[in-house]
PDB file of N, CA, C and O in Angstrom:
ATOM      1  N   MET A   1       0.824  -1.194   0.000  1.00 65.00           N
ATOM      2  CA  MET A   1       0.000   0.000   0.000  1.00 65.00           C
ATOM      3  C   MET A   1       0.865   1.253   0.000  1.00 65.00           C
ATOM      4  O   MET A   1       0.552   2.201  -0.686  1.00 65.00           O
ATOM      5  N   TYR A   2       1.934   1.224   0.772  1.00 73.00           N
ATOM      6  CA  TYR A   2       2.756   2.426   0.894  1.00 73.00           C
ATOM      7  C   TYR A   2       3.507   2.742  -0.387  1.00 73.00           C
ATOM      8  O   TYR A   2       3.842   3.892  -0.643  1.00 73.00           O
ATOM      9  N   LYS A   3       3.767   1.747  -1.223  1.00 80.00           N
ATOM     10  CA  LYS A   3       4.490   2.026  -2.462  1.00 80.00           C
ATOM     11  C   LYS A   3       3.601   2.749  -3.471  1.00 80.00           C
ATOM     12  O   LYS A   3       4.106   3.363  -4.399  1.00 80.00           O
ATOM     13  N   TYR A   4       2.271   2.687  -3.301  1.00 79.00           N
ATOM     14  CA  TYR A   4       1.354   3.375  -4.198  1.00 79.00           C
ATOM     15  C   TYR A   4       1.003   4.781  -3.711  1.00 79.00           C
ATOM     16  O   TYR A   4       0.296   5.508  -4.398  1.00 79.00           O
ATOM     17  N   TYR A   5       1.465   5.158  -2.554  1.00 81.00           N
ATOM     18  CA  TYR A   5       1.120   6.456  -1.969  1.00 81.00           C
ATOM     19  C   TYR A   5       1.515   7.637  -2.866  1.00 81.00           C
ATOM     20  O   TYR A   5       0.698   8.533  -3.080  1.00 81.00           O
ATOM     21  N   PRO A   6       2.737   7.678  -3.431  1.00 83.00           N
ATOM     22  CA  PRO A   6       3.071   8.803  -4.329  1.00 83.00           C
ATOM     23  C   PRO A   6       2.184   8.844  -5.575  1.00 83.00           C
ATOM     24  O   PRO A   6       1.826   9.927  -6.050  1.00 83.00           O
ATOM     25  N   LEU A   7       1.809   7.677  -6.090  1.00 84.00           N
ATOM     26  CA  LEU A   7       0.932   7.634  -7.254  1.00 84.00           C
ATOM     27  C   LEU A   7      -0.443   8.209  -6.908  1.00 84.00           C
ATOM     28  O   LEU A   7      -1.018   8.980  -7.680  1.00 84.00           O
ATOM     29  N   ILE A   8      -0.968   7.852  -5.760  1.00 84.00           N
ATOM     30  CA  ILE A   8      -2.266   8.358  -5.320  1.00 84.00           C
ATOM     31  C   ILE A   8      -2.213   9.869  -5.128  1.00 84.00           C
ATOM     32  O   ILE A   8      -3.134  10.589  -5.520  1.00 84.00           O
ATOM     33  N   LEU A   9      -1.130  10.369  -4.551  1.00 85.00           N
ATOM     34  CA  LEU A   9      -0.992  11.819  -4.372  1.00 85.00           C
ATOM     35  C   LEU A   9      -0.923  12.543  -5.710  1.00 85.00           C
ATOM     36  O   LEU A   9      -1.480  13.626  -5.872  1.00 85.00           O
ATOM     37  N   GLY A  10      -0.247  11.946  -6.681  1.00 89.00           N
ATOM     38  CA  GLY A  10      -0.173  12.548  -8.009  1.00 89.00           C
ATOM     39  C   GLY A  10      -1.535  12.611  -8.670  1.00 89.00           C
ATOM     40  O   GLY A  10      -1.881  13.613  -9.312  1.00 89.00           O
ATOM     41  N   ILE A  11      -2.327  11.562  -8.518  1.00 91.00           N
ATOM     42  CA  ILE A  11      -3.668  11.546  -9.090  1.00 91.00           C
ATOM     43  C   ILE A  11      -4.543  12.591  -8.401  1.00 91.00           C
ATOM     44  O   ILE A  11      -5.308  13.298  -9.062  1.00 91.00           O
ATOM     45  N   MET A  12      -4.413  12.717  -7.093  1.00 92.00           N
ATOM     46  CA  MET A  12      -5.202  13.706  -6.362  1.00 92.00           C
ATOM     47  C   MET A  12      -4.835  15.121  -6.780  1.00 92.00           C
ATOM     48  O   MET A  12      -5.707  15.991  -6.899  1.00 92.00           O
ATOM     49  N   ASP A  13      -3.546  15.376  -7.023  1.00 92.00           N
ATOM     50  CA  ASP A  13      -3.129  16.698  -7.492  1.00 92.00           C
ATOM     51  C   ASP A  13      -3.726  17.006  -8.860  1.00 92.00           C
ATOM     52  O   ASP A  13      -4.161  18.122  -9.127  1.00 92.00           O
ATOM     53  N   LYS A  14      -3.743  16.017  -9.747  1.00 94.00           N
ATOM     54  CA  LYS A  14      -4.303  16.212 -11.081  1.00 94.00           C
ATOM     55  C   LYS A  14      -5.805  16.482 -11.002  1.00 94.00           C
ATOM     56  O   LYS A  14      -6.322  17.354 -11.694  1.00 94.00           O
ATOM     57  N   ILE A  15      -6.504  15.766 -10.127  1.00 95.00           N
ATOM     58  CA  ILE A  15      -7.942  15.982  -9.964  1.00 95.00           C
ATOM     59  C   ILE A  15      -8.215  17.378  -9.411  1.00 95.00           C
ATOM     60  O   ILE A  15      -9.146  18.057  -9.846  1.00 95.00           O
ATOM     61  N   GLU A  16      -7.399  17.832  -8.467  1.00 95.00           N
ATOM     62  CA  GLU A  16      -7.561  19.190  -7.935  1.00 95.00           C
ATOM     63  C   GLU A  16      -7.335  20.236  -9.011  1.00 95.00           C
ATOM     64  O   GLU A  16      -8.039  21.245  -9.076  1.00 95.00           O
ATOM     65  N   GLU A  17      -6.346  20.009  -9.879  1.00 95.00           N
ATOM     66  CA  GLU A  17      -6.064  20.935 -10.976  1.00 95.00           C
ATOM     67  C   GLU A  17      -7.253  21.012 -11.932  1.00 95.00           C
ATOM     68  O   GLU A  17      -7.668  22.102 -12.334  1.00 95.00           O
ATOM     69  N   TRP A  18      -7.833  19.849 -12.278  1.00 94.00           N
ATOM     70  CA  TRP A  18      -9.007  19.834 -13.152  1.00 94.00           C
ATOM     71  C   TRP A  18     -10.182  20.518 -12.485  1.00 94.00           C
ATOM     72  O   TRP A  18     -10.958  21.218 -13.144  1.00 94.00           O
ATOM     73  N   ASN A  19     -10.342  20.324 -11.183  1.00 95.00           N
ATOM     74  CA  ASN A  19     -11.431  20.954 -10.448  1.00 95.00           C
ATOM     75  C   ASN A  19     -11.318  22.473 -10.504  1.00 95.00           C
ATOM     76  O   ASN A  19     -12.317  23.175 -10.695  1.00 95.00           O
ATOM     77  N   GLU A  20     -10.110  22.992 -10.345  1.00 95.00           N
ATOM     78  CA  GLU A  20      -9.917  24.437 -10.416  1.00 95.00           C
ATOM     79  C   GLU A  20     -10.245  24.968 -11.808  1.00 95.00           C
ATOM     80  O   GLU A  20     -10.869  26.024 -11.951  1.00 95.00           O
ATOM     81  N   LYS A  21      -9.840  24.233 -12.847  1.00 93.00           N
ATOM     82  CA  LYS A  21     -10.140  24.662 -14.212  1.00 93.00           C
ATOM     83  C   LYS A  21     -11.644  24.630 -14.475  1.00 93.00           C
ATOM     84  O   LYS A  21     -12.186  25.548 -15.105  1.00 93.00           O
ATOM     85  N   LEU A  22     -12.322  23.580 -14.001  1.00 88.00           N
ATOM     86  CA  LEU A  22     -13.768  23.499 -14.194  1.00 88.00           C
ATOM     87  C   LEU A  22     -14.504  24.591 -13.426  1.00 88.00           C
ATOM     88  O   LEU A  22     -15.479  25.159 -13.919  1.00 88.00           O
ATOM     89  N   ASN A  23     -14.036  24.905 -12.232  1.00 90.00           N
ATOM     90  CA  ASN A  23     -14.657  25.982 -11.467  1.00 90.00           C
ATOM     91  C   ASN A  23     -14.482  27.321 -12.161  1.00 90.00           C
ATOM     92  O   ASN A  23     -15.398  28.150 -12.174  1.00 90.00           O
ATOM     93  N   ALA A  24     -13.310  27.556 -12.729  1.00 90.00           N
ATOM     94  CA  ALA A  24     -13.077  28.804 -13.457  1.00 90.00           C
ATOM     95  C   ALA A  24     -13.966  28.874 -14.695  1.00 90.00           C
ATOM     96  O   ALA A  24     -14.564  29.924 -14.984  1.00 90.00           O
ATOM     97  N   PHE A  25     -14.079  27.776 -15.427  1.00 82.00           N
ATOM     98  CA  PHE A  25     -14.953  27.751 -16.611  1.00 82.00           C
ATOM     99  C   PHE A  25     -16.405  27.983 -16.222  1.00 82.00           C
ATOM    100  O   PHE A  25     -17.113  28.751 -16.863  1.00 82.00           O
ATOM    101  N   ALA A  26     -16.845  27.312 -15.169  1.00 81.00           N
ATOM    102  CA  ALA A  26     -18.233  27.448 -14.730  1.00 81.00           C
ATOM    103  C   ALA A  26     -18.512  28.877 -14.266  1.00 81.00           C
ATOM    104  O   ALA A  26     -19.588  29.417 -14.523  1.00 81.00           O
ATOM    105  N   GLY A  27     -17.563  29.489 -13.593  1.00 84.00           N
ATOM    106  CA  GLY A  27     -17.755  30.856 -13.133  1.00 84.00           C
ATOM    107  C   GLY A  27     -17.899  31.844 -14.272  1.00 84.00           C
ATOM    108  O   GLY A  27     -18.622  32.829 -14.169  1.00 84.00           O
ATOM    109  N   GLU A  28     -17.225  31.583 -15.391  1.00 81.00           N
ATOM    110  CA  GLU A  28     -17.278  32.497 -16.527  1.00 81.00           C
ATOM    111  C   GLU A  28     -18.475  32.234 -17.441  1.00 81.00           C
ATOM    112  O   GLU A  28     -19.044  33.164 -17.998  1.00 81.00           O
ATOM    113  N   HIS A  29     -18.838  30.973 -17.643  1.00 76.00           N
ATOM    114  CA  HIS A  29     -19.769  30.639 -18.710  1.00 76.00           C
ATOM    115  C   HIS A  29     -21.129  30.110 -18.260  1.00 76.00           C
ATOM    116  O   HIS A  29     -22.035  30.009 -19.077  1.00 76.00           O
ATOM    117  N   MET A  30     -21.301  29.739 -17.029  1.00 76.00           N
ATOM    118  CA  MET A  30     -22.552  29.103 -16.633  1.00 76.00           C
ATOM    119  C   MET A  30     -23.705  30.080 -16.430  1.00 76.00           C
ATOM    120  O   MET A  30     -24.826  29.660 -16.174  1.00 76.00           O
ATOM    121  N   ASP A  31     -23.466  31.367 -16.567  1.00 79.00           N
ATOM    122  CA  ASP A  31     -24.568  32.319 -16.508  1.00 79.00           C
ATOM    123  C   ASP A  31     -25.387  32.281 -17.795  1.00 79.00           C
ATOM    124  O   ASP A  31     -26.513  32.736 -17.830  1.00 79.00           O
ATOM    125  N   ASN A  32     -24.797  31.731 -18.857  1.00 82.00           N
ATOM    126  CA  ASN A  32     -25.466  31.645 -20.147  1.00 82.00           C
ATOM    127  C   ASN A  32     -26.315  30.371 -20.194  1.00 82.00           C
ATOM    128  O   ASN A  32     -25.829  29.280 -19.922  1.00 82.00           O
ATOM    129  N   VAL A  33     -27.583  30.507 -20.569  1.00 85.00           N
ATOM    130  CA  VAL A  33     -28.498  29.362 -20.615  1.00 85.00           C
ATOM    131  C   VAL A  33     -28.065  28.372 -21.686  1.00 85.00           C
ATOM    132  O   VAL A  33     -28.153  27.159 -21.492  1.00 85.00           O
ATOM    133  N   LEU A  34     -27.581  28.845 -22.816  1.00 87.00           N
ATOM    134  CA  LEU A  34     -27.177  27.966 -23.910  1.00 87.00           C
ATOM    135  C   LEU A  34     -26.030  27.056 -23.502  1.00 87.00           C
ATOM    136  O   LEU A  34     -26.055  25.854 -23.770  1.00 87.00           O
ATOM    137  N   VAL A  35     -25.042  27.598 -22.830  1.00 82.00           N
ATOM    138  CA  VAL A  35     -23.901  26.790 -22.392  1.00 82.00           C
ATOM    139  C   VAL A  35     -24.347  25.760 -21.362  1.00 82.00           C
ATOM    140  O   VAL A  35     -23.948  24.594 -21.423  1.00 82.00           O
ATOM    141  N   GLY A  36     -25.187  26.152 -20.442  1.00 82.00           N
ATOM    142  CA  GLY A  36     -25.697  25.209 -19.449  1.00 82.00           C
ATOM    143  C   GLY A  36     -26.475  24.076 -20.087  1.00 82.00           C
ATOM    144  O   GLY A  36     -26.350  22.916 -19.696  1.00 82.00           O
ATOM    145  N   THR A  37     -27.274  24.415 -21.115  1.00 89.00           N
ATOM    146  CA  THR A  37     -28.042  23.395 -21.823  1.00 89.00           C
ATOM    147  C   THR A  37     -27.115  22.440 -22.565  1.00 89.00           C
ATOM    148  O   THR A  37     -27.330  21.223 -22.568  1.00 89.00           O
ATOM    149  N   LEU A  38     -26.077  22.962 -23.199  1.00 90.00           N
ATOM    150  CA  LEU A  38     -25.121  22.114 -23.910  1.00 90.00           C
ATOM    151  C   LEU A  38     -24.367  21.196 -22.959  1.00 90.00           C
ATOM    152  O   LEU A  38     -24.144  20.019 -23.260  1.00 90.00           O
ATOM    153  N   VAL A  39     -23.976  21.723 -21.815  1.00 84.00           N
ATOM    154  CA  VAL A  39     -23.266  20.898 -20.829  1.00 84.00           C
ATOM    155  C   VAL A  39     -24.187  19.793 -20.315  1.00 84.00           C
ATOM    156  O   VAL A  39     -23.771  18.626 -20.219  1.00 84.00           O
ATOM    157  N   LEU A  40     -25.422  20.129 -19.992  1.00 90.00           N
ATOM    158  CA  LEU A  40     -26.366  19.126 -19.528  1.00 90.00           C
ATOM    159  C   LEU A  40     -26.626  18.074 -20.602  1.00 90.00           C
ATOM    160  O   LEU A  40     -26.648  16.877 -20.319  1.00 90.00           O
ATOM    161  N   GLY A  41     -26.792  18.507 -21.838  1.00 95.00           N
ATOM    162  CA  GLY A  41     -26.984  17.564 -22.940  1.00 95.00           C
ATOM    163  C   GLY A  41     -25.779  16.654 -23.113  1.00 95.00           C
ATOM    164  O   GLY A  41     -25.928  15.458 -23.372  1.00 95.00           O
ATOM    165  N   GLY A  42     -24.582  17.207 -22.982  1.00 95.00           N
ATOM    166  CA  GLY A  42     -23.369  16.393 -23.079  1.00 95.00           C
ATOM    167  C   GLY A  42     -23.288  15.362 -21.976  1.00 95.00           C
ATOM    168  O   GLY A  42     -22.921  14.209 -22.213  1.00 95.00           O
ATOM    169  N   LEU A  43     -23.647  15.753 -20.760  1.00 95.00           N
ATOM    170  CA  LEU A  43     -23.631  14.804 -19.649  1.00 95.00           C
ATOM    171  C   LEU A  43     -24.659  13.689 -19.851  1.00 95.00           C
ATOM    172  O   LEU A  43     -24.379  12.520 -19.567  1.00 95.00           O
ATOM    173  N   ILE A  44     -25.829  14.040 -20.362  1.00 97.00           N
ATOM    174  CA  ILE A  44     -26.842  13.016 -20.627  1.00 97.00           C
ATOM    175  C   ILE A  44     -26.366  12.076 -21.720  1.00 97.00           C
ATOM    176  O   ILE A  44     -26.520  10.856 -21.615  1.00 97.00           O
ATOM    177  N   PHE A  45     -25.771  12.622 -22.782  1.00 97.00           N
ATOM    178  CA  PHE A  45     -25.245  11.792 -23.872  1.00 97.00           C
ATOM    179  C   PHE A  45     -24.166  10.840 -23.363  1.00 97.00           C
ATOM    180  O   PHE A  45     -24.184   9.642 -23.678  1.00 97.00           O
ATOM    181  N   ILE A  46     -23.245  11.342 -22.571  1.00 97.00           N
ATOM    182  CA  ILE A  46     -22.179  10.505 -22.018  1.00 97.00           C
ATOM    183  C   ILE A  46     -22.771   9.429 -21.111  1.00 97.00           C
ATOM    184  O   ILE A  46     -22.335   8.281 -21.131  1.00 97.00           O
ATOM    185  N   GLY A  47     -23.773   9.787 -20.331  1.00 96.00           N
ATOM    186  CA  GLY A  47     -24.417   8.812 -19.459  1.00 96.00           C
ATOM    187  C   GLY A  47     -25.088   7.692 -20.240  1.00 96.00           C
ATOM    188  O   GLY A  47     -24.917   6.512 -19.926  1.00 96.00           O
ATOM    189  N   PHE A  48     -25.860   8.054 -21.281  1.00 96.00           N
ATOM    190  CA  PHE A  48     -26.517   7.031 -22.092  1.00 96.00           C
ATOM    191  C   PHE A  48     -25.503   6.162 -22.818  1.00 96.00           C
ATOM    192  O   PHE A  48     -25.671   4.945 -22.921  1.00 96.00           O
ATOM    193  N   TYR A  49     -24.448   6.786 -23.340  1.00 95.00           N
ATOM    194  CA  TYR A  49     -23.408   6.025 -24.034  1.00 95.00           C
ATOM    195  C   TYR A  49     -22.721   5.055 -23.064  1.00 95.00           C
ATOM    196  O   TYR A  49     -22.463   3.915 -23.402  1.00 95.00           O
ATOM    197  N   GLY A  50     -22.423   5.526 -21.867  1.00 92.00           N
ATOM    198  CA  GLY A  50     -21.762   4.675 -20.871  1.00 92.00           C
ATOM    199  C   GLY A  50     -22.628   3.499 -20.470  1.00 92.00           C
ATOM    200  O   GLY A  50     -22.148   2.370 -20.370  1.00 92.00           O
ATOM    201  N   VAL A  51     -23.920   3.738 -20.272  1.00 93.00           N
ATOM    202  CA  VAL A  51     -24.821   2.646 -19.885  1.00 93.00           C
ATOM    203  C   VAL A  51     -24.933   1.630 -21.016  1.00 93.00           C
ATOM    204  O   VAL A  51     -24.892   0.428 -20.795  1.00 93.00           O
ATOM    205  N   SER A  52     -25.065   2.119 -22.256  1.00 92.00           N
ATOM    206  CA  SER A  52     -25.182   1.178 -23.369  1.00 92.00           C
ATOM    207  C   SER A  52     -23.895   0.406 -23.589  1.00 92.00           C
ATOM    208  O   SER A  52     -23.932  -0.788 -23.930  1.00 92.00           O
ATOM    209  N   ALA A  53     -22.742   1.046 -23.378  1.00 91.00           N
ATOM    210  CA  ALA A  53     -21.466   0.333 -23.542  1.00 91.00           C
ATOM    211  C   ALA A  53     -21.276  -0.720 -22.458  1.00 91.00           C
ATOM    212  O   ALA A  53     -20.731  -1.794 -22.718  1.00 91.00           O
ATOM    213  N   LEU A  54     -21.715  -0.419 -21.245  1.00 90.00           N
ATOM    214  CA  LEU A  54     -21.559  -1.378 -20.154  1.00 90.00           C
ATOM    215  C   LEU A  54     -22.560  -2.527 -20.229  1.00 90.00           C
ATOM    216  O   LEU A  54     -22.331  -3.585 -19.651  1.00 90.00           O
ATOM    217  N   ASN A  55     -23.675  -2.328 -20.937  1.00 92.00           N
ATOM    218  CA  ASN A  55     -24.686  -3.375 -21.034  1.00 92.00           C
ATOM    219  C   ASN A  55     -24.456  -4.331 -22.204  1.00 92.00           C
ATOM    220  O   ASN A  55     -25.178  -5.303 -22.341  1.00 92.00           O
ATOM    221  N   LYS A  56     -23.477  -4.042 -23.066  1.00 83.00           N
ATOM    222  CA  LYS A  56     -23.194  -4.930 -24.192  1.00 83.00           C
ATOM    223  C   LYS A  56     -22.516  -6.206 -23.687  1.00 83.00           C
ATOM    224  O   LYS A  56     -21.692  -6.171 -22.787  1.00 83.00           O
ATOM    225  N   LYS A  57     -22.894  -7.307 -24.280  1.00 68.00           N
ATOM    226  CA  LYS A  57     -22.267  -8.569 -23.885  1.00 68.00           C
ATOM    227  C   LYS A  57     -21.480  -9.163 -25.013  1.00 68.00           C
ATOM    228  O   LYS A  57     -21.641  -9.047 -26.115  1.00 68.00           O
TER     229      LYS A  57
END
């Protein structure tokens, strides 16, 4: 477990970096209804695609 600790910390740093970028994007663009609708549509599309890919045998 201890040998994976630096790898886990690196992944956590990368996730924090992405979180900061997403927060900055959301702060600038989420006031627009069109952008919010596109983001929601993208999330729904990704969700449906993921479910269909996981249900294939």
